[in-house]
PDB file of C-alpha atoms in Angstrom:
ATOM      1  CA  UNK A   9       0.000   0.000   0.000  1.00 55.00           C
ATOM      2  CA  UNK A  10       1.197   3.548  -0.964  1.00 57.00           C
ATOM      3  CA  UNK A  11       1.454   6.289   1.571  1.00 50.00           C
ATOM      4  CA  UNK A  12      -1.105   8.344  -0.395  1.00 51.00           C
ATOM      5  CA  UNK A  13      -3.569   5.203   0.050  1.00 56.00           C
ATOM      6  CA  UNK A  14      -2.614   4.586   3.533  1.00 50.00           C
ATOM      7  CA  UNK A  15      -3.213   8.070   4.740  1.00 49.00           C
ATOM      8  CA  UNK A  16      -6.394   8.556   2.394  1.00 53.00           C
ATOM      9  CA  UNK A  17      -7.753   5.680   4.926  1.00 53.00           C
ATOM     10  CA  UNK A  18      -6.819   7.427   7.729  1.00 47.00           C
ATOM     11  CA  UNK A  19      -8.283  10.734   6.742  1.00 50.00           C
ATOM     12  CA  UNK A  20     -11.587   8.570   6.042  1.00 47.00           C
ATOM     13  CA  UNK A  21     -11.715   6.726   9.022  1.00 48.00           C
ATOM     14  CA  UNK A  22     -10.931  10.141  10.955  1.00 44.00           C
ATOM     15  CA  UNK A  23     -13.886  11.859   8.672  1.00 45.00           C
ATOM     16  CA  UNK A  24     -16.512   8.926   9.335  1.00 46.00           C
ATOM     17  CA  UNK A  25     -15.489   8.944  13.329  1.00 42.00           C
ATOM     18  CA  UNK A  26     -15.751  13.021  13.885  1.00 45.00           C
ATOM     19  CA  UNK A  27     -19.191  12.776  12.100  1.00 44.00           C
ATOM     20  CA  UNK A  28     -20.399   9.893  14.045  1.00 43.00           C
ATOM     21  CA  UNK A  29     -19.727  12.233  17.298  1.00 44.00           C
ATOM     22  CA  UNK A  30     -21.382  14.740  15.853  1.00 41.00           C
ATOM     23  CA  UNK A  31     -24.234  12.784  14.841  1.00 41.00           C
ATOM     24  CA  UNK A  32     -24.142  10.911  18.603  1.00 47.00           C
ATOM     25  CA  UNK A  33     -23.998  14.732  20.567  1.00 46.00           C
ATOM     26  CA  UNK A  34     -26.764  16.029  18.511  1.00 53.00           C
ATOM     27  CA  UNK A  35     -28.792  12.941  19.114  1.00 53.00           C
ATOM     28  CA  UNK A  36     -28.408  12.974  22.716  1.00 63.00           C
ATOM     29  CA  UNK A  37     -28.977  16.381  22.820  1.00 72.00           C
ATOM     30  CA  UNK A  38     -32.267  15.870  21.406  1.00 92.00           C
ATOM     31  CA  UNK A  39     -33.462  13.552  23.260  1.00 94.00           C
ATOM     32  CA  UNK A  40     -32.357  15.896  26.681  1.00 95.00           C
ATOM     33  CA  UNK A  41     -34.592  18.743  25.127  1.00 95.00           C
ATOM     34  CA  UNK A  42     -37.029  16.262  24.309  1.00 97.00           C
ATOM     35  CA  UNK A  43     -37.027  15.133  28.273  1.00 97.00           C
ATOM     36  CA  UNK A  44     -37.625  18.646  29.473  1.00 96.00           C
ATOM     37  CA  UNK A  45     -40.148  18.998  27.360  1.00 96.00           C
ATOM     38  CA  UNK A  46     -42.301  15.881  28.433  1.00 97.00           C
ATOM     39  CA  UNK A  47     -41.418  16.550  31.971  1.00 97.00           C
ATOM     40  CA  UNK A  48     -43.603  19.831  31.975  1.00 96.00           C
ATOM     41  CA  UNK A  49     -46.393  18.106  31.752  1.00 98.00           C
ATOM     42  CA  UNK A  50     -45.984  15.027  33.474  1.00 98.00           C
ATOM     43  CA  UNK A  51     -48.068  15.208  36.962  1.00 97.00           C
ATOM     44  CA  UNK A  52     -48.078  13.445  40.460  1.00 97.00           C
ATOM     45  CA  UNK A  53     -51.831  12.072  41.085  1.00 97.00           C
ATOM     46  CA  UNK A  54     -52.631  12.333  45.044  1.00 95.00           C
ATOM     47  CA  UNK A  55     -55.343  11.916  47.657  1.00 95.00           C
ATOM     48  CA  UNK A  56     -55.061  14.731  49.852  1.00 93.00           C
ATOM     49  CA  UNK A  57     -57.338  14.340  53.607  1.00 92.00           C
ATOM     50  CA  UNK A  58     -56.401  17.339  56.130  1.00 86.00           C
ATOM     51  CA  UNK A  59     -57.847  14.847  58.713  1.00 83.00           C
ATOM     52  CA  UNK A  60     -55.169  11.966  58.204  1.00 81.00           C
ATOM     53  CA  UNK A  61     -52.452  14.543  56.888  1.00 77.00           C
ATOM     54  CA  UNK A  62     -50.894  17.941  56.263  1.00 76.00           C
ATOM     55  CA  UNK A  63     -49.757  16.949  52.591  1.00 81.00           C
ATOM     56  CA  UNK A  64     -50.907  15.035  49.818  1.00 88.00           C
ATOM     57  CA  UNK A  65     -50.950  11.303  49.022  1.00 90.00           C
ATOM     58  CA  UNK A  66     -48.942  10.172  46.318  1.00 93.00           C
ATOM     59  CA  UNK A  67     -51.007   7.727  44.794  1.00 94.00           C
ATOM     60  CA  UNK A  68     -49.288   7.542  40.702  1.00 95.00           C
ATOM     61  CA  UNK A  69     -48.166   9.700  37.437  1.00 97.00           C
ATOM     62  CA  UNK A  70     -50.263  11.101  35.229  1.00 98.00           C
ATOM     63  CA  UNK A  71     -49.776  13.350  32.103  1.00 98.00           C
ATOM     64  CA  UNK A  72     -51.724  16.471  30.709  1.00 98.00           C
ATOM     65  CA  UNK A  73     -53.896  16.315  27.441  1.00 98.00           C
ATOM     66  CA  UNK A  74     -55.895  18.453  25.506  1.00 97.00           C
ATOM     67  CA  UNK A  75     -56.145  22.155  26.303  1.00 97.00           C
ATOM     68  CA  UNK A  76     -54.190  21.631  29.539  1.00 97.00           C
ATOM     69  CA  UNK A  77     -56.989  21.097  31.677  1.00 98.00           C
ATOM     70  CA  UNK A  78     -56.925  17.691  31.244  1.00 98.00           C
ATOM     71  CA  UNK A  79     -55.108  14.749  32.626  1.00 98.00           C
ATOM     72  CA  UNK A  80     -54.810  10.780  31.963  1.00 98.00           C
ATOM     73  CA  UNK A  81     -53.522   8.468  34.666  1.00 98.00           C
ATOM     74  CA  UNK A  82     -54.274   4.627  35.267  1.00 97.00           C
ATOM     75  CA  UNK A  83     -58.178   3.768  36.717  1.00 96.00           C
ATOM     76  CA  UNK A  84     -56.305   1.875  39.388  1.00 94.00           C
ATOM     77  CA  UNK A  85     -54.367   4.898  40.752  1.00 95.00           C
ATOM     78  CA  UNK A  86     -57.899   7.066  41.182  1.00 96.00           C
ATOM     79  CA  UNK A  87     -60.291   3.546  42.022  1.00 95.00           C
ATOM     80  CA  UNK A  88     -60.500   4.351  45.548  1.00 92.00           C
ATOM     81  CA  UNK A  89     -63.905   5.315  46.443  1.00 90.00           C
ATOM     82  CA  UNK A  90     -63.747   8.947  48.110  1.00 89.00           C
ATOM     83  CA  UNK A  91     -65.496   9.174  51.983  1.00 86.00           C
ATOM     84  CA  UNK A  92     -68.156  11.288  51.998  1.00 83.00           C
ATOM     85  CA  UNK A  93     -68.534  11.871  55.215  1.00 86.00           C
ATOM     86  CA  UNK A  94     -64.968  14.038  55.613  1.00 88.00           C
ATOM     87  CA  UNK A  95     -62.944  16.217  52.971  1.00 88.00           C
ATOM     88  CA  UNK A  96     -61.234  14.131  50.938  1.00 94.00           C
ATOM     89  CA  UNK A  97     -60.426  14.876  47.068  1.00 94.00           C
ATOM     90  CA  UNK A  98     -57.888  13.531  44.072  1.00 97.00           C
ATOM     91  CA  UNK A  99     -55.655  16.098  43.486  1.00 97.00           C
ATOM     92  CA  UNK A 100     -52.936  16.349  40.488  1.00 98.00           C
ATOM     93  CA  UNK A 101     -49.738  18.107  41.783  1.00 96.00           C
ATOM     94  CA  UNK A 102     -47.234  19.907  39.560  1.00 95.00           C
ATOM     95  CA  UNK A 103     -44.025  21.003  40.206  1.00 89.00           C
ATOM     96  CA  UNK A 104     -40.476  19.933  41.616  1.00 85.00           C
ATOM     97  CA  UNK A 105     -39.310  18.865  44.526  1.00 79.00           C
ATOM     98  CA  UNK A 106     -40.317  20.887  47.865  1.00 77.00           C
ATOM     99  CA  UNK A 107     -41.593  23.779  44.689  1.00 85.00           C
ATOM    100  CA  UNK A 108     -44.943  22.330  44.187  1.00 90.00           C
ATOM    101  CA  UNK A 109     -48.530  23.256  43.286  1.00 93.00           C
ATOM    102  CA  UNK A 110     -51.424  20.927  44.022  1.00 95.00           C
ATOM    103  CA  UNK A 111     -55.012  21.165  42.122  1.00 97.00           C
ATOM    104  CA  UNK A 112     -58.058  19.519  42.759  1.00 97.00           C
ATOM    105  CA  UNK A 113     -58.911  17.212  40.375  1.00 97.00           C
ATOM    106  CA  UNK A 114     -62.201  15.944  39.227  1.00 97.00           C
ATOM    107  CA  UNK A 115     -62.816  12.034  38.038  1.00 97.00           C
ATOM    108  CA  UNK A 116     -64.204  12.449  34.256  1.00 98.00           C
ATOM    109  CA  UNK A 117     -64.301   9.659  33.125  1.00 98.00           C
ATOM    110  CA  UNK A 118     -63.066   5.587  33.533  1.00 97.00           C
ATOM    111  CA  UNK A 119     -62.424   2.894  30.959  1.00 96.00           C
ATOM    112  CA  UNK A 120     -61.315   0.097  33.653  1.00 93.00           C
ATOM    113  CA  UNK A 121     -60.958  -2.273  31.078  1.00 90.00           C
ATOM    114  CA  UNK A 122     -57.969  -0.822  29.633  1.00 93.00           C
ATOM    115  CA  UNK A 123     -57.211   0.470  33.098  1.00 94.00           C
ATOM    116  CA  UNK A 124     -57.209   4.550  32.392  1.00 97.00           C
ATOM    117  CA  UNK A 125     -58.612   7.581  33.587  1.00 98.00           C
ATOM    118  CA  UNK A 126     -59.805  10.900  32.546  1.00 98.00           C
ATOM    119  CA  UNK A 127     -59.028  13.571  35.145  1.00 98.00           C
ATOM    120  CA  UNK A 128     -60.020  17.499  34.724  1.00 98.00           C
ATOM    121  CA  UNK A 129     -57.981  20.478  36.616  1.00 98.00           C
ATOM    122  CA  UNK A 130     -58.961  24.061  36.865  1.00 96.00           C
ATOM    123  CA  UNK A 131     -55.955  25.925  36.136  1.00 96.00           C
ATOM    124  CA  UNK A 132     -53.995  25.274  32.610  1.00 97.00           C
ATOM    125  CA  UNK A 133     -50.580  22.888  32.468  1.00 98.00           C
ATOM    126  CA  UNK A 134     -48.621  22.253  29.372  1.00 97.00           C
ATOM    127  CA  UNK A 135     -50.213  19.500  27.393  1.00 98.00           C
ATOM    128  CA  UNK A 136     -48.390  16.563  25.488  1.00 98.00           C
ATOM    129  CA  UNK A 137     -49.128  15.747  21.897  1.00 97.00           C
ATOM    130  CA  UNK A 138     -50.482  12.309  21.189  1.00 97.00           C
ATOM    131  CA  UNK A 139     -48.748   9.855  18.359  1.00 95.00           C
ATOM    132  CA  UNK A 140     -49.901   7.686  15.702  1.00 90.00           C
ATOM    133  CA  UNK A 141     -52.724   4.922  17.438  1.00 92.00           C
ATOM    134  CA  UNK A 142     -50.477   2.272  15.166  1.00 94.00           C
ATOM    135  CA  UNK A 143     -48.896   0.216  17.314  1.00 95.00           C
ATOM    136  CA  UNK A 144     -44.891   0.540  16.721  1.00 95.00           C
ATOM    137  CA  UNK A 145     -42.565  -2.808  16.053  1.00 95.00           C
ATOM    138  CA  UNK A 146     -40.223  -4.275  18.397  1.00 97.00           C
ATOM    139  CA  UNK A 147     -37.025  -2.729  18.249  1.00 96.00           C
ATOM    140  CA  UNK A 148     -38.441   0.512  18.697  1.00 96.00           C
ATOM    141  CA  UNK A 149     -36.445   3.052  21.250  1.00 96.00           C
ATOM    142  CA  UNK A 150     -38.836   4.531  23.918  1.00 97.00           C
ATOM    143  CA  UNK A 151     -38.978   6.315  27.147  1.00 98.00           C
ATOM    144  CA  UNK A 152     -41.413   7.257  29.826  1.00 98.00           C
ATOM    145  CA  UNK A 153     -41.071   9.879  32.861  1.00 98.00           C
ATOM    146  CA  UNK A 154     -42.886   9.480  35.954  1.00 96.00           C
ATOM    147  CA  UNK A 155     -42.433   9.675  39.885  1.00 94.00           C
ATOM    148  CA  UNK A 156     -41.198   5.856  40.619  1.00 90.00           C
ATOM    149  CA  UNK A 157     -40.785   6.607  43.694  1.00 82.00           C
ATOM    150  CA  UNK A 158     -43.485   8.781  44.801  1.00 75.00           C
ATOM    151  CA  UNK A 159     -42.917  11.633  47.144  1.00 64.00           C
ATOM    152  CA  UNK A 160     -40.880   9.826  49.480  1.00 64.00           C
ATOM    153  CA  UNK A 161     -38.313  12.188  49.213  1.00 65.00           C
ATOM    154  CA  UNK A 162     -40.507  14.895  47.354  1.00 71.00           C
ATOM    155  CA  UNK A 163     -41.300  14.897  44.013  1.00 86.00           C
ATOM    156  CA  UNK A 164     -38.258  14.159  41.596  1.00 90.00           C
ATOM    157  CA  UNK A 165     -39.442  13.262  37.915  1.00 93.00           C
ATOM    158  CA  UNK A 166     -37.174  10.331  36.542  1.00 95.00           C
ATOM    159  CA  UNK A 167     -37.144   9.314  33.043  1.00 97.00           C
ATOM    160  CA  UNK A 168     -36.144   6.112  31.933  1.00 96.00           C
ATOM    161  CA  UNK A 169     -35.358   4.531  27.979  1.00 96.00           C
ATOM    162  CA  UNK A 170     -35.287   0.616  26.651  1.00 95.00           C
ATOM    163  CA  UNK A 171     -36.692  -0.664  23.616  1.00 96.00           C
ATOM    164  CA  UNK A 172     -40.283  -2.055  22.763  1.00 97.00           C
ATOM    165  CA  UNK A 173     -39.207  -6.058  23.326  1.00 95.00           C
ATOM    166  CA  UNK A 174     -42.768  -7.381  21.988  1.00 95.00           C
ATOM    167  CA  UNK A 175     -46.404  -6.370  21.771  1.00 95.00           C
ATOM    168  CA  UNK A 176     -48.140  -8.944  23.574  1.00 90.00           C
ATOM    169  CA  UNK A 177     -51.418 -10.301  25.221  1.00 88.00           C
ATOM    170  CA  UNK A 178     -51.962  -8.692  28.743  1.00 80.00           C
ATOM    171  CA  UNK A 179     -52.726 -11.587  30.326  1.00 64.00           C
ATOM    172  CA  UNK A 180     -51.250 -14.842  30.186  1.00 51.00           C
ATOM    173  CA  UNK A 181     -53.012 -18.070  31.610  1.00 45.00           C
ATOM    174  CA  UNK A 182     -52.077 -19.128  35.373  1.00 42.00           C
ATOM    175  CA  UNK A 183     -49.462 -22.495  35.908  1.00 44.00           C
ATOM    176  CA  UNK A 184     -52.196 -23.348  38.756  1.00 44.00           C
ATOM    177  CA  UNK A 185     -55.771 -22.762  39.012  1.00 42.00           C
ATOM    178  CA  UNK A 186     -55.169 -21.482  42.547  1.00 46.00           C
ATOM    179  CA  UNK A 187     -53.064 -18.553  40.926  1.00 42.00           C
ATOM    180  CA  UNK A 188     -56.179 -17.462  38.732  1.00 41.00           C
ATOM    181  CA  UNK A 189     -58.292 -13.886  40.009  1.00 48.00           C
ATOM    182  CA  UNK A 190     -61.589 -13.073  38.635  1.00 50.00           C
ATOM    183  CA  UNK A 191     -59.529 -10.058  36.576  1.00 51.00           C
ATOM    184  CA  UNK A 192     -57.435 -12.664  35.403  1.00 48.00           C
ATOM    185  CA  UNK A 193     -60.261 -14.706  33.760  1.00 49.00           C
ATOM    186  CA  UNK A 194     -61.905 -11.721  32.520  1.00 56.00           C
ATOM    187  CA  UNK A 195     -58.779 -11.002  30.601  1.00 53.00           C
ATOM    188  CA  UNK A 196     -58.001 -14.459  29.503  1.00 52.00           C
ATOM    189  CA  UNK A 197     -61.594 -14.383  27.558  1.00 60.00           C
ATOM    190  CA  UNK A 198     -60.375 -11.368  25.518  1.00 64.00           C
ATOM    191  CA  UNK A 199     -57.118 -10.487  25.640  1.00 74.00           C
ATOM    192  CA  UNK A 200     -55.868  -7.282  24.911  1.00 85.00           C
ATOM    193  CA  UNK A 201     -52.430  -6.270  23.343  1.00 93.00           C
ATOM    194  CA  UNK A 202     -50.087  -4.214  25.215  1.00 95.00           C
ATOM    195  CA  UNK A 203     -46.429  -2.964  24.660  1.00 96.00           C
ATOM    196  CA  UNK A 204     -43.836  -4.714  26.662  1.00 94.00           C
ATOM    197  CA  UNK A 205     -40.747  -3.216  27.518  1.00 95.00           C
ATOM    198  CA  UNK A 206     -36.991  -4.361  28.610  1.00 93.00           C
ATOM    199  CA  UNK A 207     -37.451  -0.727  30.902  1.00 91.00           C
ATOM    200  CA  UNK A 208     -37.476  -1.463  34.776  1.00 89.00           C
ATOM    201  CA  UNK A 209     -40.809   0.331  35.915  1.00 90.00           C
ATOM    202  CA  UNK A 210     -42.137   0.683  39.486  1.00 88.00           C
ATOM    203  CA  UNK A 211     -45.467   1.409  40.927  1.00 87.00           C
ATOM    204  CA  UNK A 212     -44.860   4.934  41.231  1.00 91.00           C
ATOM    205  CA  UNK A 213     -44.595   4.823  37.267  1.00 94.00           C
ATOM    206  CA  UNK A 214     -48.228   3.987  36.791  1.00 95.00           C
ATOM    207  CA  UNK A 215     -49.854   6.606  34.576  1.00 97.00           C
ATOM    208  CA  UNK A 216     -46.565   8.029  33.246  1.00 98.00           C
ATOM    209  CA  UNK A 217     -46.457   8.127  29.347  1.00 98.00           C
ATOM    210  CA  UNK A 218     -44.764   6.046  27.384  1.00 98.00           C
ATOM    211  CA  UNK A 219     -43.300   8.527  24.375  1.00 98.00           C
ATOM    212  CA  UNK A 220     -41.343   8.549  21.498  1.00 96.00           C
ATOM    213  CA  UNK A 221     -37.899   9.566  21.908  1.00 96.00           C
ATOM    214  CA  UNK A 222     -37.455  12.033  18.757  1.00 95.00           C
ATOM    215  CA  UNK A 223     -40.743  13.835  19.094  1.00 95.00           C
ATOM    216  CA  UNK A 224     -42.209  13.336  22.617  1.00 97.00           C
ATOM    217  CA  UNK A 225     -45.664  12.008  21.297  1.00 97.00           C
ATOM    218  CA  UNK A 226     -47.347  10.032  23.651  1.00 98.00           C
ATOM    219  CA  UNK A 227     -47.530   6.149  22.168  1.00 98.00           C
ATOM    220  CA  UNK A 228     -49.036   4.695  25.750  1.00 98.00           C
ATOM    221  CA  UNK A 229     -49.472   4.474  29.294  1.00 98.00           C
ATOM    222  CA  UNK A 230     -47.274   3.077  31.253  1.00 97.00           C
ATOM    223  CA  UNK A 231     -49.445   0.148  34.093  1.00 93.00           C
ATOM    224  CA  UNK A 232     -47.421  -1.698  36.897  1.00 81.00           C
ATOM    225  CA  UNK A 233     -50.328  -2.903  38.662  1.00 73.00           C
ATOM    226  CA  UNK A 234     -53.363  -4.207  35.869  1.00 68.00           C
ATOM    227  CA  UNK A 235     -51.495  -5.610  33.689  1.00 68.00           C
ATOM    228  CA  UNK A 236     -48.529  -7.623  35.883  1.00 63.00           C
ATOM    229  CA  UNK A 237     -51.237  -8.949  37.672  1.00 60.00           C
ATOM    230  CA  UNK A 238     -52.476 -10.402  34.575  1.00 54.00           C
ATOM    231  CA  UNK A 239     -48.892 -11.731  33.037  1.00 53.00           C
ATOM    232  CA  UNK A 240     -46.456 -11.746  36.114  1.00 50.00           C
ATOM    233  CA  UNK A 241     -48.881 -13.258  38.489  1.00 49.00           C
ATOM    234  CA  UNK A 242     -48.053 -16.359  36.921  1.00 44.00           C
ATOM    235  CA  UNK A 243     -44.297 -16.587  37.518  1.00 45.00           C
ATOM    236  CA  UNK A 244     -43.038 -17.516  40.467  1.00 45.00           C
ATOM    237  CA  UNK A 245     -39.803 -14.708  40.543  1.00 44.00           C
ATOM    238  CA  UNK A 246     -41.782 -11.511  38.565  1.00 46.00           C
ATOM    239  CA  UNK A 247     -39.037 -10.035  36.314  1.00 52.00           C
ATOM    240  CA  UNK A 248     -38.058  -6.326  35.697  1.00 65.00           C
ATOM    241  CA  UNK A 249     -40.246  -6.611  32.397  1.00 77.00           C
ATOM    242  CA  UNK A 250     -42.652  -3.739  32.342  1.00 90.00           C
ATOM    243  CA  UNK A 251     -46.012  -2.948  30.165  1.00 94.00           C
ATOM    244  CA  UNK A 252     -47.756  -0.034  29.198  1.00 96.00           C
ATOM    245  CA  UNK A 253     -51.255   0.259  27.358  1.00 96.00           C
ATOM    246  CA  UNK A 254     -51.265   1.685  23.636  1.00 97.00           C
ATOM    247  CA  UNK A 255     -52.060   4.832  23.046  1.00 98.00           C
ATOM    248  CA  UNK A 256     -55.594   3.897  21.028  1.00 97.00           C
ATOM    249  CA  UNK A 257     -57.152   3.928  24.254  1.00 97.00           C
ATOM    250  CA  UNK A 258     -55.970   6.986  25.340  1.00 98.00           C
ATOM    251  CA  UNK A 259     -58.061   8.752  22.065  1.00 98.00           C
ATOM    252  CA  UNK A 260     -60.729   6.479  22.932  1.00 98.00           C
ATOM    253  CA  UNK A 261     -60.958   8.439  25.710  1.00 98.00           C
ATOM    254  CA  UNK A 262     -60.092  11.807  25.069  1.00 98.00           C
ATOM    255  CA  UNK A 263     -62.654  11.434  22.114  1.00 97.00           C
ATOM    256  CA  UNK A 264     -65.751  10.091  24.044  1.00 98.00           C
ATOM    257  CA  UNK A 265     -65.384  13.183  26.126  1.00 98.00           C
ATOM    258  CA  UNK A 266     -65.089  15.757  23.234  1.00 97.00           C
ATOM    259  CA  UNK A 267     -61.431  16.512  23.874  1.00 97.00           C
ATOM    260  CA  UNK A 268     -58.973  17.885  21.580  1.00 92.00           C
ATOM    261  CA  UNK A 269     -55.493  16.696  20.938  1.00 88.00           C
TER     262      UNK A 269
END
């Protein structure tokens, strides 16, 4: 080989290498501006009783919709019947931290079999935009931000990223009939498909949206309770899988109730 030929290669490899920084920085940067954006609209869903306590309950995540006054979260985070006989409301809490602003929040509407819920606030938040209803492939990058732990050490939005692994059933049937719940039966008679993800998810991540890395449309919603008990019920050791309900049912919701997105 030549000296011109050898260092031609080297100037290549050099080229291909400095662009493929570039093109790595200005990816990542993306998806940090892409993060903040989400973030401002991703909300904590409480209980909040002045008998029991001072502060509010963290109960899940939610996200805002529509003109800002709206808000989706899981059914299962807001199924707790309210006592009438002392003050007790749902609130949706927005903010950071100690920094934080709580609003009372009113149940709209419930579609339990998909496990979501329709919540309306008084005062405006930044809403999300909401993707195609197709479901995406496996192999597909995602993320979701929500409050995995709660407020246990006040309210600190976390954002985590994997990949779509499969779209799969949300229930699975039971290795022993003792193992089967009257959800779990109702499920196995129509099964529904739901994204499953190789992203670790905790309870406090229930509600949180599942989004698209590049724009920040919402593609789902992220469930650690419904569906687990449905598919991880069955396994002896549940794994650090995690599921989140397509985003079909989100504007199966939002429509029913006349709500722009």
């Amino acid at each position: 080989m030549s000296y011109f030929s050898h260092y031609s290669n080297v100037m290549l490899i050099f080229i291909f290498l400095t662009f493929s920084s570039i093109i790595n920085a200005k990816t990542t940067s993306s998806f940090i501006n892409v993060i903040s954006e989400v973030t401002d609209s991703v909300v904590a869903i409480g209980m909040y009783t002045p008998l029991e306590s001072e502060g509010n309950q963290v109960l899940g995540t939610g996200f805002v919709m529509g003109d800002g006054k709206w808000v989706v979260t899981n059914y299962h985070v807001v199924s707790k019947i309210l006592d009438p006989q002392i003050v007790q409301h749902y609130v949706v809490i927005h903010g950071q931290g100690r920094e934080i602003i709580a609003q009372k929040a009113e149940i709209i509407d419930i579609d339990p079999v998909h496990d979501l819920a329709l919540l309306k606030i008084d005062s405006k938040l930044k809403p999300l935009k909401v993707g195609n209803s197709t479901l995406l492939k496996p192999g597909n990058e995602v993320a979701f931000t929500g409050f995995p732990l709660g407020a246990a050490i006040g309210l600190y939005p976390a954002t985590h990223k994997g990949l779509i692994s499969a779209i799969t059933p949300d229930a699975i049937p039971a290795r022993n009939a003792d193992q089967l719940t009257v959800s779990m039966l109702k499920r196995l008679k129509k099964p529904e498909l739901v994204y499953q993800l190789d992203a670790t998810a905790f309870p406090g991540n229930s509600g949180s949206p599942l989004y698209n890395i590049e724009t920040g449309r919402v593609i789902g919603v992220i469930n650690k309770v419904f569906v687990s008990q449905g598919k991880e019920a069955a396994l002896s050791s549940p794994s650090g899988i995690s599921y989140a309900i397509p985003v079909k049912h989100v504007i199966e919701i939002l429509n029913k109730n006349n709500v722009l997105y």
